[in-house]
Amino acid sequence: MNKEVIDKVIQPYIDEKHLFERFMNAVVDTFRLEPELNKYGNPIIYTIKNRLKDVDHLRGKIERKWDEEDPLTPDNLFEKVTDLAGVRVLHLYQDQFSHIHNLIQKQLDNGDWFLRENPVAYSWDPESSSFFKQLGLESKVKDSYYTSIHYVVKPKEDSNICCEIQVRTLFEEIWGEIDHTINYPHPTEKSSCKEQLRVLSKLVSTGTRLADSIFRTHNE
Protein backbone atom coordinates (compact mmCIF):
# COMPACT_ATOMS: atom_id res chain seq x y z
CA MET A 1 0.00 0.00 0.00
CA ASN A 2 1.53 3.31 -1.01
CA LYS A 3 2.21 6.08 1.49
CA GLU A 4 -0.13 8.64 -0.12
CA VAL A 5 -3.18 6.42 0.33
CA ILE A 6 -2.35 5.77 3.99
CA ASP A 7 -1.74 9.48 4.59
CA LYS A 8 -5.22 10.29 3.24
CA VAL A 9 -6.80 7.61 5.45
CA ILE A 10 -5.26 8.95 8.66
CA GLN A 11 -5.72 12.67 7.87
CA PRO A 12 -9.15 12.87 9.61
CA TYR A 13 -7.51 11.61 12.82
CA ILE A 14 -4.74 14.22 12.55
CA ASP A 15 -7.38 16.91 12.02
CA GLU A 16 -9.54 15.84 14.98
CA LYS A 17 -6.94 14.43 17.36
CA HIS A 18 -7.51 17.32 19.76
CA LEU A 19 -11.20 16.35 20.06
CA PHE A 20 -10.23 12.78 20.95
CA GLU A 21 -7.83 14.12 23.56
CA ARG A 22 -10.46 16.43 25.02
CA PHE A 23 -12.99 13.61 25.45
CA MET A 24 -10.33 11.18 26.71
CA ASN A 25 -9.31 13.68 29.42
CA ALA A 26 -12.97 14.03 30.43
CA VAL A 27 -13.25 10.24 30.75
CA VAL A 28 -10.11 10.15 32.90
CA ASP A 29 -11.48 12.90 35.14
CA THR A 30 -14.76 11.02 35.55
CA PHE A 31 -12.88 8.14 37.13
CA ARG A 32 -10.21 10.25 38.87
CA LEU A 33 -12.66 12.59 40.59
CA GLU A 34 -15.35 10.09 41.62
CA PRO A 35 -15.20 10.10 45.45
CA GLU A 36 -16.62 6.59 45.92
CA LEU A 37 -13.84 5.10 43.78
CA ASN A 38 -10.98 7.08 45.29
CA LYS A 39 -11.38 6.91 49.05
CA TYR A 40 -8.15 7.71 50.85
CA GLY A 41 -6.48 4.58 52.22
CA ASN A 42 -8.83 2.11 50.50
CA PRO A 43 -9.47 3.20 46.91
CA ILE A 44 -11.36 1.07 44.38
CA ILE A 45 -9.22 2.44 41.54
CA TYR A 46 -5.53 1.68 41.89
CA THR A 47 -4.39 3.78 38.92
CA ILE A 48 -5.56 5.14 35.56
CA LYS A 49 -3.59 5.07 32.34
CA ASN A 50 -4.49 6.90 29.16
CA ARG A 51 -3.06 7.43 25.70
CA LEU A 52 -3.86 8.74 22.23
CA LYS A 53 -2.90 6.54 19.32
CA ASP A 54 0.41 7.75 17.93
CA VAL A 55 0.02 8.79 14.26
CA ASP A 56 3.08 6.79 13.14
CA HIS A 57 1.87 3.72 15.03
CA LEU A 58 -1.55 4.10 13.41
CA ARG A 59 0.09 4.34 10.00
CA GLY A 60 2.12 1.18 10.68
CA LYS A 61 -0.91 -0.73 11.96
CA ILE A 62 -2.93 0.18 8.85
CA GLU A 63 -0.08 -0.94 6.59
CA ARG A 64 0.23 -4.29 8.40
CA LYS A 65 -3.48 -5.04 8.42
CA TRP A 66 -4.52 -3.54 5.08
CA ASP A 67 -7.43 -5.44 3.51
CA GLU A 68 -8.02 -4.84 -0.21
CA GLU A 69 -11.52 -6.32 0.04
CA ASP A 70 -12.54 -4.11 2.95
CA PRO A 71 -10.17 -1.14 2.91
CA LEU A 72 -10.01 1.70 5.37
CA THR A 73 -10.94 5.07 3.90
CA PRO A 74 -11.02 8.62 5.30
CA ASP A 75 -14.80 8.21 5.59
CA ASN A 76 -14.81 4.95 7.54
CA LEU A 77 -11.66 5.39 9.67
CA PHE A 78 -13.54 6.42 12.83
CA GLU A 79 -16.13 3.68 12.28
CA LYS A 80 -13.56 0.90 11.95
CA VAL A 81 -10.85 2.05 14.39
CA THR A 82 -12.31 2.59 17.85
CA ASP A 83 -9.16 2.68 20.00
CA LEU A 84 -7.70 6.01 18.86
CA ALA A 85 -8.20 7.24 22.42
CA GLY A 86 -7.83 4.79 25.29
CA VAL A 87 -8.23 4.82 29.06
CA ARG A 88 -7.24 1.88 31.24
CA VAL A 89 -8.61 1.60 34.77
CA LEU A 90 -6.71 -0.75 37.08
CA HIS A 91 -8.00 -2.19 40.34
CA LEU A 92 -6.68 -4.74 42.83
CA TYR A 93 -9.19 -7.58 42.76
CA GLN A 94 -12.28 -8.66 40.84
CA ASP A 95 -14.90 -7.91 43.51
CA GLN A 96 -14.13 -4.20 43.02
CA PHE A 97 -15.12 -4.29 39.36
CA SER A 98 -18.87 -3.91 39.96
CA HIS A 99 -18.27 -0.44 41.50
CA ILE A 100 -16.43 0.71 38.36
CA HIS A 101 -19.07 -0.84 36.11
CA ASN A 102 -21.80 0.95 38.08
CA LEU A 103 -20.12 4.34 37.51
CA ILE A 104 -19.93 3.69 33.76
CA GLN A 105 -23.58 2.62 33.74
CA LYS A 106 -24.50 5.77 35.67
CA GLN A 107 -22.75 7.91 33.05
CA LEU A 108 -24.76 6.12 30.34
CA ASP A 109 -28.05 6.40 32.21
CA ASN A 110 -27.50 10.15 32.74
CA GLY A 111 -26.77 10.72 29.05
CA ASP A 112 -23.22 11.90 29.79
CA TRP A 113 -21.82 9.07 27.65
CA PHE A 114 -23.21 6.88 24.88
CA LEU A 115 -22.09 3.39 23.95
CA ARG A 116 -20.44 3.04 20.56
CA GLU A 117 -20.87 -0.75 20.79
CA ASN A 118 -21.90 -3.25 23.41
CA PRO A 119 -19.29 -3.75 26.14
CA VAL A 120 -17.42 -7.05 26.18
CA ALA A 121 -15.78 -8.97 29.01
CA TYR A 122 -12.88 -10.97 27.62
CA SER A 123 -12.12 -13.91 29.89
CA TRP A 124 -11.29 -17.57 29.45
CA ASP A 125 -12.26 -18.34 33.08
CA PRO A 126 -15.84 -19.74 33.32
CA GLU A 127 -16.27 -18.45 36.88
CA SER A 128 -15.24 -14.92 35.89
CA SER A 129 -17.45 -15.08 32.78
CA SER A 130 -20.42 -15.95 34.98
CA PHE A 131 -19.63 -12.98 37.24
CA PHE A 132 -19.57 -10.59 34.28
CA LYS A 133 -22.77 -12.02 32.77
CA GLN A 134 -24.57 -11.29 36.06
CA LEU A 135 -23.69 -7.63 35.47
CA GLY A 136 -25.24 -7.77 31.99
CA LEU A 137 -21.96 -7.95 30.09
CA GLU A 138 -21.35 -10.12 27.07
CA SER A 139 -18.52 -12.57 27.70
CA LYS A 140 -16.07 -13.68 25.01
CA VAL A 141 -12.99 -15.89 24.94
CA LYS A 142 -9.85 -14.95 23.01
CA ASP A 143 -7.44 -17.66 21.88
CA SER A 144 -4.60 -15.69 23.47
CA TYR A 145 -6.29 -15.95 26.92
CA TYR A 146 -6.46 -12.14 27.03
CA THR A 147 -8.58 -10.88 29.93
CA SER A 148 -10.05 -7.38 30.26
CA ILE A 149 -13.42 -5.64 30.06
CA HIS A 150 -13.86 -3.24 27.15
CA TYR A 151 -16.28 -0.38 26.74
CA VAL A 152 -16.30 2.10 23.83
CA VAL A 153 -18.05 5.33 24.77
CA LYS A 154 -18.70 8.61 22.99
CA PRO A 155 -19.84 12.06 24.20
CA LYS A 156 -22.91 12.32 21.94
CA GLU A 157 -25.09 9.72 20.26
CA ASP A 158 -24.12 10.91 16.76
CA SER A 159 -20.46 11.69 17.52
CA ASN A 160 -17.50 10.23 15.61
CA ILE A 161 -15.32 10.80 18.65
CA CYS A 162 -15.02 7.83 20.99
CA CYS A 163 -12.80 6.45 23.73
CA GLU A 164 -12.08 2.84 24.57
CA ILE A 165 -12.15 2.06 28.28
CA GLN A 166 -10.37 -1.06 29.49
CA VAL A 167 -10.89 -2.28 33.04
CA ARG A 168 -8.68 -4.99 34.53
CA THR A 169 -6.98 -6.10 37.72
CA LEU A 170 -3.32 -5.51 38.45
CA PHE A 171 -2.62 -9.23 37.92
CA GLU A 172 -4.24 -9.00 34.48
CA GLU A 173 -2.20 -5.88 33.73
CA ILE A 174 1.03 -7.82 34.32
CA TRP A 175 -0.07 -10.47 31.83
CA GLY A 176 -1.15 -7.78 29.36
CA GLU A 177 2.16 -5.91 29.53
CA ILE A 178 4.21 -9.09 29.00
CA ASP A 179 1.94 -10.22 26.16
CA HIS A 180 2.18 -6.78 24.52
CA THR A 181 5.98 -6.80 24.77
CA ILE A 182 6.22 -10.26 23.24
CA ASN A 183 3.49 -9.99 20.60
CA TYR A 184 3.36 -6.34 19.45
CA PRO A 185 3.64 -5.31 16.72
CA HIS A 186 4.61 -8.77 15.46
CA PRO A 187 3.25 -11.90 17.23
CA THR A 188 5.84 -14.38 18.41
CA GLU A 189 6.09 -17.57 16.38
CA LYS A 190 7.68 -19.49 19.26
CA SER A 191 5.23 -22.10 20.49
CA SER A 192 7.01 -22.19 23.87
CA CYS A 193 6.32 -18.47 24.42
CA LYS A 194 2.66 -18.93 23.48
CA GLU A 195 2.31 -21.80 25.94
CA GLN A 196 4.12 -19.88 28.68
CA LEU A 197 1.76 -16.93 28.22
CA ARG A 198 -1.19 -19.30 28.62
CA VAL A 199 0.31 -20.69 31.82
CA LEU A 200 0.90 -17.14 33.06
CA SER A 201 -2.74 -16.28 32.36
CA LYS A 202 -3.82 -19.13 34.62
CA LEU A 203 -1.48 -17.92 37.36
CA VAL A 204 -2.96 -14.45 36.93
CA SER A 205 -6.48 -15.82 37.32
CA THR A 206 -5.41 -17.72 40.43
CA GLY A 207 -3.81 -14.59 41.85
CA THR A 208 -6.90 -12.47 41.22
CA ARG A 209 -9.12 -15.11 42.82
CA LEU A 210 -6.83 -15.39 45.85
CA ALA A 211 -6.83 -11.60 46.22
CA ASP A 212 -10.66 -11.69 46.24
CA SER A 213 -10.56 -14.34 48.94
CA ILE A 214 -8.09 -12.36 51.06
CA PHE A 215 -10.22 -9.23 50.99
CA ARG A 216 -13.47 -11.14 51.61
CA THR A 217 -11.88 -12.70 54.68
CA HIS A 218 -10.47 -9.34 55.78
CA ASN A 219 -13.88 -7.67 55.49
CA GLU A 220 -15.81 -10.33 57.44
mmCIF file of C-alpha atoms in Angstrom:
data_model
loop_
_atom_site.group_PDB
_atom_site.id
_atom_site.type_symbol
_atom_site.label_atom_id
_atom_site.label_comp_id
_atom_site.label_asym_id
_atom_site.label_seq_id
_atom_site.Cartn_x
_atom_site.Cartn_y
_atom_site.Cartn_z
ATOM 1 C CA MET A 1 0.000 0.000 0.000
ATOM 2 C CA ASN A 2 1.534 3.312 -1.013
ATOM 3 C CA LYS A 3 2.207 6.080 1.487
ATOM 4 C CA GLU A 4 -0.125 8.640 -0.118
ATOM 5 C CA VAL A 5 -3.185 6.417 0.330
ATOM 6 C CA ILE A 6 -2.348 5.773 3.989
ATOM 7 C CA ASP A 7 -1.743 9.480 4.589
ATOM 8 C CA LYS A 8 -5.223 10.291 3.238
ATOM 9 C CA VAL A 9 -6.795 7.613 5.445
ATOM 10 C CA ILE A 10 -5.256 8.948 8.660
ATOM 11 C CA GLN A 11 -5.716 12.671 7.873
ATOM 12 C CA PRO A 12 -9.154 12.870 9.614
ATOM 13 C CA TYR A 13 -7.512 11.612 12.817
ATOM 14 C CA ILE A 14 -4.736 14.220 12.550
ATOM 15 C CA ASP A 15 -7.378 16.912 12.023
ATOM 16 C CA GLU A 16 -9.539 15.843 14.979
ATOM 17 C CA LYS A 17 -6.940 14.430 17.362
ATOM 18 C CA HIS A 18 -7.512 17.320 19.761
ATOM 19 C CA LEU A 19 -11.197 16.347 20.062
ATOM 20 C CA PHE A 20 -10.233 12.775 20.945
ATOM 21 C CA GLU A 21 -7.826 14.116 23.561
ATOM 22 C CA ARG A 22 -10.462 16.434 25.022
ATOM 23 C CA PHE A 23 -12.986 13.611 25.451
ATOM 24 C CA MET A 24 -10.333 11.185 26.713
ATOM 25 C CA ASN A 25 -9.314 13.677 29.415
ATOM 26 C CA ALA A 26 -12.967 14.034 30.429
ATOM 27 C CA VAL A 27 -13.252 10.245 30.748
ATOM 28 C CA VAL A 28 -10.107 10.154 32.896
ATOM 29 C CA ASP A 29 -11.479 12.901 35.139
ATOM 30 C CA THR A 30 -14.762 11.023 35.550
ATOM 31 C CA PHE A 31 -12.876 8.138 37.126
ATOM 32 C CA ARG A 32 -10.215 10.247 38.870
ATOM 33 C CA LEU A 33 -12.663 12.591 40.591
ATOM 34 C CA GLU A 34 -15.354 10.094 41.619
ATOM 35 C CA PRO A 35 -15.201 10.103 45.454
ATOM 36 C CA GLU A 36 -16.616 6.591 45.917
ATOM 37 C CA LEU A 37 -13.842 5.102 43.778
ATOM 38 C CA ASN A 38 -10.984 7.078 45.287
ATOM 39 C CA LYS A 39 -11.381 6.907 49.051
ATOM 40 C CA TYR A 40 -8.151 7.708 50.845
ATOM 41 C CA GLY A 41 -6.479 4.575 52.223
ATOM 42 C CA ASN A 42 -8.831 2.112 50.504
ATOM 43 C CA PRO A 43 -9.465 3.195 46.907
ATOM 44 C CA ILE A 44 -11.356 1.074 44.381
ATOM 45 C CA ILE A 45 -9.225 2.445 41.542
ATOM 46 C CA TYR A 46 -5.528 1.684 41.885
ATOM 47 C CA THR A 47 -4.392 3.776 38.916
ATOM 48 C CA ILE A 48 -5.559 5.143 35.563
ATOM 49 C CA LYS A 49 -3.589 5.073 32.340
ATOM 50 C CA ASN A 50 -4.490 6.901 29.158
ATOM 51 C CA ARG A 51 -3.062 7.434 25.699
ATOM 52 C CA LEU A 52 -3.864 8.742 22.233
ATOM 53 C CA LYS A 53 -2.903 6.543 19.316
ATOM 54 C CA ASP A 54 0.406 7.748 17.926
ATOM 55 C CA VAL A 55 0.022 8.787 14.264
ATOM 56 C CA ASP A 56 3.077 6.792 13.138
ATOM 57 C CA HIS A 57 1.867 3.721 15.033
ATOM 58 C CA LEU A 58 -1.549 4.097 13.415
ATOM 59 C CA ARG A 59 0.091 4.338 9.995
ATOM 60 C CA GLY A 60 2.121 1.176 10.677
ATOM 61 C CA LYS A 61 -0.911 -0.729 11.958
ATOM 62 C CA ILE A 62 -2.935 0.182 8.854
ATOM 63 C CA GLU A 63 -0.079 -0.936 6.593
ATOM 64 C CA ARG A 64 0.235 -4.285 8.399
ATOM 65 C CA LYS A 65 -3.484 -5.036 8.419
ATOM 66 C CA TRP A 66 -4.519 -3.539 5.081
ATOM 67 C CA ASP A 67 -7.427 -5.443 3.512
ATOM 68 C CA GLU A 68 -8.018 -4.839 -0.212
ATOM 69 C CA GLU A 69 -11.522 -6.322 0.038
ATOM 70 C CA ASP A 70 -12.543 -4.108 2.953
ATOM 71 C CA PRO A 71 -10.173 -1.139 2.905
ATOM 72 C CA LEU A 72 -10.010 1.704 5.372
ATOM 73 C CA THR A 73 -10.943 5.074 3.897
ATOM 74 C CA PRO A 74 -11.017 8.621 5.297
ATOM 75 C CA ASP A 75 -14.804 8.212 5.585
ATOM 76 C CA ASN A 76 -14.815 4.948 7.545
ATOM 77 C CA LEU A 77 -11.660 5.395 9.668
ATOM 78 C CA PHE A 78 -13.542 6.415 12.825
ATOM 79 C CA GLU A 79 -16.130 3.683 12.276
ATOM 80 C CA LYS A 80 -13.559 0.900 11.950
ATOM 81 C CA VAL A 81 -10.850 2.053 14.389
ATOM 82 C CA THR A 82 -12.306 2.587 17.850
ATOM 83 C CA ASP A 83 -9.155 2.678 19.999
ATOM 84 C CA LEU A 84 -7.696 6.011 18.858
ATOM 85 C CA ALA A 85 -8.203 7.239 22.420
ATOM 86 C CA GLY A 86 -7.833 4.793 25.286
ATOM 87 C CA VAL A 87 -8.232 4.818 29.057
ATOM 88 C CA ARG A 88 -7.243 1.878 31.243
ATOM 89 C CA VAL A 89 -8.606 1.597 34.770
ATOM 90 C CA LEU A 90 -6.708 -0.754 37.078
ATOM 91 C CA HIS A 91 -7.997 -2.190 40.339
ATOM 92 C CA LEU A 92 -6.682 -4.739 42.834
ATOM 93 C CA TYR A 93 -9.192 -7.582 42.765
ATOM 94 C CA GLN A 94 -12.276 -8.656 40.837
ATOM 95 C CA ASP A 95 -14.904 -7.912 43.509
ATOM 96 C CA GLN A 96 -14.128 -4.201 43.023
ATOM 97 C CA PHE A 97 -15.116 -4.285 39.360
ATOM 98 C CA SER A 98 -18.865 -3.913 39.958
ATOM 99 C CA HIS A 99 -18.271 -0.436 41.499
ATOM 100 C CA ILE A 100 -16.430 0.714 38.363
ATOM 101 C CA HIS A 101 -19.074 -0.836 36.114
ATOM 102 C CA ASN A 102 -21.796 0.952 38.084
ATOM 103 C CA LEU A 103 -20.120 4.336 37.512
ATOM 104 C CA ILE A 104 -19.928 3.687 33.763
ATOM 105 C CA GLN A 105 -23.581 2.618 33.743
ATOM 106 C CA LYS A 106 -24.503 5.775 35.674
ATOM 107 C CA GLN A 107 -22.750 7.909 33.047
ATOM 108 C CA LEU A 108 -24.757 6.122 30.341
ATOM 109 C CA ASP A 109 -28.055 6.404 32.209
ATOM 110 C CA ASN A 110 -27.499 10.147 32.742
ATOM 111 C CA GLY A 111 -26.767 10.723 29.050
ATOM 112 C CA ASP A 112 -23.220 11.899 29.785
ATOM 113 C CA TRP A 113 -21.817 9.066 27.654
ATOM 114 C CA PHE A 114 -23.212 6.876 24.883
ATOM 115 C CA LEU A 115 -22.089 3.388 23.946
ATOM 116 C CA ARG A 116 -20.440 3.037 20.560
ATOM 117 C CA GLU A 117 -20.868 -0.747 20.787
ATOM 118 C CA ASN A 118 -21.904 -3.253 23.406
ATOM 119 C CA PRO A 119 -19.290 -3.751 26.138
ATOM 120 C CA VAL A 120 -17.424 -7.053 26.177
ATOM 121 C CA ALA A 121 -15.784 -8.968 29.014
ATOM 122 C CA TYR A 122 -12.878 -10.970 27.622
ATOM 123 C CA SER A 123 -12.122 -13.909 29.889
ATOM 124 C CA TRP A 124 -11.289 -17.572 29.452
ATOM 125 C CA ASP A 125 -12.261 -18.343 33.083
ATOM 126 C CA PRO A 126 -15.843 -19.737 33.317
ATOM 127 C CA GLU A 127 -16.267 -18.448 36.880
ATOM 128 C CA SER A 128 -15.243 -14.923 35.886
ATOM 129 C CA SER A 129 -17.448 -15.077 32.780
ATOM 130 C CA SER A 130 -20.420 -15.950 34.980
ATOM 131 C CA PHE A 131 -19.626 -12.977 37.235
ATOM 132 C CA PHE A 132 -19.567 -10.590 34.275
ATOM 133 C CA LYS A 133 -22.770 -12.016 32.775
ATOM 134 C CA GLN A 134 -24.570 -11.287 36.058
ATOM 135 C CA LEU A 135 -23.692 -7.631 35.466
ATOM 136 C CA GLY A 136 -25.241 -7.772 31.993
ATOM 137 C CA LEU A 137 -21.957 -7.947 30.092
ATOM 138 C CA GLU A 138 -21.354 -10.120 27.066
ATOM 139 C CA SER A 139 -18.519 -12.569 27.696
ATOM 140 C CA LYS A 140 -16.068 -13.680 25.009
ATOM 141 C CA VAL A 141 -12.990 -15.885 24.939
ATOM 142 C CA LYS A 142 -9.846 -14.951 23.012
ATOM 143 C CA ASP A 143 -7.442 -17.659 21.877
ATOM 144 C CA SER A 144 -4.603 -15.687 23.474
ATOM 145 C CA TYR A 145 -6.294 -15.950 26.923
ATOM 146 C CA TYR A 146 -6.459 -12.144 27.032
ATOM 147 C CA THR A 147 -8.577 -10.879 29.935
ATOM 148 C CA SER A 148 -10.049 -7.383 30.264
ATOM 149 C CA ILE A 149 -13.418 -5.643 30.057
ATOM 150 C CA HIS A 150 -13.858 -3.243 27.148
ATOM 151 C CA TYR A 151 -16.281 -0.378 26.743
ATOM 152 C CA VAL A 152 -16.301 2.098 23.834
ATOM 153 C CA VAL A 153 -18.048 5.330 24.773
ATOM 154 C CA LYS A 154 -18.702 8.613 22.990
ATOM 155 C CA PRO A 155 -19.837 12.058 24.201
ATOM 156 C CA LYS A 156 -22.913 12.316 21.943
ATOM 157 C CA GLU A 157 -25.092 9.723 20.262
ATOM 158 C CA ASP A 158 -24.125 10.915 16.758
ATOM 159 C CA SER A 159 -20.464 11.691 17.524
ATOM 160 C CA ASN A 160 -17.502 10.230 15.607
ATOM 161 C CA ILE A 161 -15.321 10.803 18.653
ATOM 162 C CA CYS A 162 -15.018 7.833 20.993
ATOM 163 C CA CYS A 163 -12.797 6.449 23.728
ATOM 164 C CA GLU A 164 -12.080 2.836 24.567
ATOM 165 C CA ILE A 165 -12.154 2.059 28.283
ATOM 166 C CA GLN A 166 -10.373 -1.056 29.488
ATOM 167 C CA VAL A 167 -10.894 -2.281 33.041
ATOM 168 C CA ARG A 168 -8.683 -4.988 34.530
ATOM 169 C CA THR A 169 -6.983 -6.103 37.719
ATOM 170 C CA LEU A 170 -3.319 -5.506 38.451
ATOM 171 C CA PHE A 171 -2.624 -9.225 37.924
ATOM 172 C CA GLU A 172 -4.242 -8.995 34.478
ATOM 173 C CA GLU A 173 -2.198 -5.880 33.735
ATOM 174 C CA ILE A 174 1.030 -7.818 34.325
ATOM 175 C CA TRP A 175 -0.069 -10.474 31.827
ATOM 176 C CA GLY A 176 -1.148 -7.778 29.364
ATOM 177 C CA GLU A 177 2.160 -5.912 29.532
ATOM 178 C CA ILE A 178 4.209 -9.089 29.004
ATOM 179 C CA ASP A 179 1.937 -10.225 26.156
ATOM 180 C CA HIS A 180 2.180 -6.783 24.515
ATOM 181 C CA THR A 181 5.977 -6.796 24.766
ATOM 182 C CA ILE A 182 6.217 -10.263 23.244
ATOM 183 C CA ASN A 183 3.493 -9.991 20.601
ATOM 184 C CA TYR A 184 3.360 -6.339 19.450
ATOM 185 C CA PRO A 185 3.641 -5.314 16.717
ATOM 186 C CA HIS A 186 4.610 -8.770 15.463
ATOM 187 C CA PRO A 187 3.247 -11.900 17.229
ATOM 188 C CA THR A 188 5.836 -14.383 18.412
ATOM 189 C CA GLU A 189 6.094 -17.574 16.380
ATOM 190 C CA LYS A 190 7.682 -19.493 19.260
ATOM 191 C CA SER A 191 5.234 -22.103 20.492
ATOM 192 C CA SER A 192 7.008 -22.189 23.871
ATOM 193 C CA CYS A 193 6.321 -18.473 24.421
ATOM 194 C CA LYS A 194 2.659 -18.931 23.479
ATOM 195 C CA GLU A 195 2.313 -21.798 25.940
ATOM 196 C CA GLN A 196 4.115 -19.878 28.684
ATOM 197 C CA LEU A 197 1.756 -16.929 28.222
ATOM 198 C CA ARG A 198 -1.194 -19.298 28.625
ATOM 199 C CA VAL A 199 0.312 -20.692 31.824
ATOM 200 C CA LEU A 200 0.896 -17.143 33.063
ATOM 201 C CA SER A 201 -2.745 -16.279 32.357
ATOM 202 C CA LYS A 202 -3.821 -19.132 34.619
ATOM 203 C CA LEU A 203 -1.475 -17.924 37.358
ATOM 204 C CA VAL A 204 -2.964 -14.452 36.929
ATOM 205 C CA SER A 205 -6.483 -15.823 37.316
ATOM 206 C CA THR A 206 -5.412 -17.723 40.425
ATOM 207 C CA GLY A 207 -3.805 -14.595 41.850
ATOM 208 C CA THR A 208 -6.902 -12.473 41.225
ATOM 209 C CA ARG A 209 -9.122 -15.113 42.825
ATOM 210 C CA LEU A 210 -6.828 -15.388 45.852
ATOM 211 C CA ALA A 211 -6.834 -11.596 46.222
ATOM 212 C CA ASP A 212 -10.660 -11.690 46.243
ATOM 213 C CA SER A 213 -10.560 -14.345 48.944
ATOM 214 C CA ILE A 214 -8.094 -12.363 51.063
ATOM 215 C CA PHE A 215 -10.222 -9.228 50.990
ATOM 216 C CA ARG A 216 -13.474 -11.136 51.611
ATOM 217 C CA THR A 217 -11.877 -12.701 54.685
ATOM 218 C CA HIS A 218 -10.467 -9.344 55.783
ATOM 219 C CA ASN A 219 -13.875 -7.671 55.489
ATOM 220 C CA GLU A 220 -15.814 -10.329 57.440
#
